[in-house]
Amino acid sequence: MTKKILAHAAQLVTCSGSKAKRGSDMNDLHIIEDGAVIITDDMISAVGTTEELLPKAVGAEIIDCCGKAVLPGFVDSHTHFIFGGYRPLEFSWRLSGVSYMEIMKRGGGINATTIPTRTASLEQLKIDGKKRLSSMLSYGVTTVEGKSGYGLDADTEIKQLEAMRQLNQEHPIDIVTTFMGAHSVPSEFSGRTDDYVDYIIAEVLPAVAAGKLAEFCDVFCEADVFDIEQSRRLLLAAKDHGMKIKLHADEIIRIGGTELAAELGAVSADHLLQASDKGIGMMAEKGVIATLLPATAFSLKEPYARARKMIDSGCAVAMATDFNPGSCFTNSVPLLFALATIYMGMTIEEAVTAMTINGAAALKREEEIGSIDAGKKADIIVLEFPSYQFLHYHFAVNIVERVFKSGELVYDKRKCHGEQL
Ligand code: NIG
Ligand code: FE
């Protein structure tokens, strides 16, 4: 048994709780000044003030957090980090005025990533994936969700999911996998979207489920991609296989994906730039997590999701990067904090809740991670500054100094910078 105590944290930002925080509760971070955490093996065993806990930590390794804020590890609950190839030219095309959906219709977008993902070996996907995970870890991300959806055929979808399954064992970050075969219609099914949905339901979903390769199923429910009826059909089939569901909903054009998420009891509805008042009300009523992806709106120059309206309506809002090679080629957590508070009307407290306990809830992990509470996994980050306020005040800069994953120190910026410890 190993025992550590993180002591003298200027602020221990616990985000305490084991349920998603909704509405005004999102502002309560449950902060302990001069806080301490005892870690036994990979778990948090006690939380309190340094004065209370130090006498109980006889023989424990003492980790001084004087002058630092300590928080739960961030949960990036929506990414597409396993893919082959890159699409830098599309970024320039978009800036010159061609829209994301127009590029997709011309054969770019998701389908342009399908070709290099199909030809990439499992090993290559893992090598690239591992580098991306290490970058995420340096931003304080301790759990990440990853979607398939660049294969659009059984073999490649399974290859993407298998890469994540193996990486979950080989890299400190925990990976939660989502099957997203309905991300786009591949060229071989062009003009036959219903046939493609039939194929996914008949051949791909059963194989993914049989291999226990994905916990969630997601769909790009969007005009000219998968409509409401096609999305409903696919998600109901996924539920029959015991999968939990998520939707890319009302991102570009309002077609009612938000309402569908509530109707089907989805764990989360994501993007939501165009979510209607009615849809927002339904998410609040049904407890669907509203996962906002501000870096995507920023990158696409689309209006931000109505975070204020959602929180004030009683929704639980989570926030994630949407890291992917097209609409949002960044995994920057500092950018999310800046956009959320400067442009989306969220308080920094709400944004921290959205990246921690609510991110965990978007992955159905709210009882295991997302807060600093006794009995949860010891996924903890130490900031370079004494307050969580620096997460937006020092905008767009990564201020994560140390990351503890399952109780182990897995990242220390001071070592990278050659500081004397
Ligand atoms: O969440 N909108 C659909 N899917 C991704 C983009 C994927 C891509 O462009 O490669 C998203 O933004
Ligand atoms: Fe996405």
PDB file of C-alpha atoms and ligand atoms in Angstrom, residues 78 80 87 90 100 109-110 113 150 180 183 220 248 251 271 293 296 300 322 324-328, ligand 1:
ATOM      1  CA  HIS A  78     -15.981  14.605 -26.700  1.00  0.00           C
ATOM      2  CA  HIS A  80     -12.228  12.294 -32.349  1.00  0.00           C
ATOM      3  CA  ARG A  87      -6.751  18.588 -43.645  1.00  0.00           C
ATOM      4  CA  GLU A  90      -9.734  23.064 -45.500  1.00  0.00           C
ATOM      5  CA  TYR A 100     -17.818  23.431 -43.455  1.00  0.00           C
ATOM      6  CA  GLY A 109     -14.543  17.000 -44.586  1.00  0.00           C
ATOM      7  CA  ILE A 110     -14.992  13.710 -42.772  1.00  0.00           C
ATOM      8  CA  THR A 113     -10.121  11.662 -43.480  1.00  0.00           C
ATOM      9  CA  TYR A 150     -13.455   7.901 -39.845  1.00  0.00           C
ATOM     10  CA  MET A 180     -19.707   6.716 -34.486  1.00  0.00           C
ATOM     11  CA  HIS A 183     -20.472  10.206 -38.839  1.00  0.00           C
ATOM     12  CA  PHE A 220     -23.955  13.248 -36.720  1.00  0.00           C
ATOM     13  CA  HIS A 248     -24.033  15.574 -32.464  1.00  0.00           C
ATOM     14  CA  GLU A 251     -24.721  21.971 -34.771  1.00  0.00           C
ATOM     15  CA  HIS A 271     -22.592  21.028 -30.007  1.00  0.00           C
ATOM     16  CA  LEU A 293     -17.701  22.567 -27.743  1.00  0.00           C
ATOM     17  CA  THR A 296     -15.456  24.210 -32.760  1.00  0.00           C
ATOM     18  CA  LEU A 300     -15.975  27.416 -37.791  1.00  0.00           C
ATOM     19  CA  ASP A 322     -14.076  18.116 -29.919  1.00  0.00           C
ATOM     20  CA  ASN A 324     -10.578  16.340 -34.613  1.00  0.00           C
ATOM     21  CA  PRO A 325      -8.696  16.875 -37.906  1.00  0.00           C
ATOM     22  CA  GLY A 326     -11.403  19.026 -39.500  1.00  0.00           C
ATOM     23  CA  SER A 327     -13.768  21.339 -37.680  1.00  0.00           C
ATOM     24  CA  CYS A 328     -11.576  21.693 -34.592  1.00  0.00           C
TER      25      CYS A 328
HETATM   26  O1  NIG B   1     -17.863  17.176 -34.048  1.00  0.00           O
HETATM   27  N1  NIG B   1     -19.560  17.509 -36.831  1.00  0.00           N
HETATM   28  C1  NIG B   1     -19.175  16.368 -37.017  1.00  0.00           C
HETATM   29  N2  NIG B   1     -18.068  15.787 -36.548  1.00  0.00           N
HETATM   30  C2  NIG B   1     -16.933  16.475 -36.056  1.00  0.00           C
HETATM   31  C3  NIG B   1     -16.060  16.991 -37.148  1.00  0.00           C
HETATM   32  C4  NIG B   1     -15.305  15.926 -37.791  1.00  0.00           C
HETATM   33  C5  NIG B   1     -14.398  16.393 -38.899  1.00  0.00           C
HETATM   34  O2  NIG B   1     -14.574  17.482 -39.478  1.00  0.00           O
HETATM   35  O3  NIG B   1     -13.473  15.606 -39.175  1.00  0.00           O
HETATM   36  C6  NIG B   1     -17.394  17.553 -35.101  1.00  0.00           C
HETATM   37  O4  NIG B   1     -17.250  18.750 -35.344  1.00  0.00           O
END
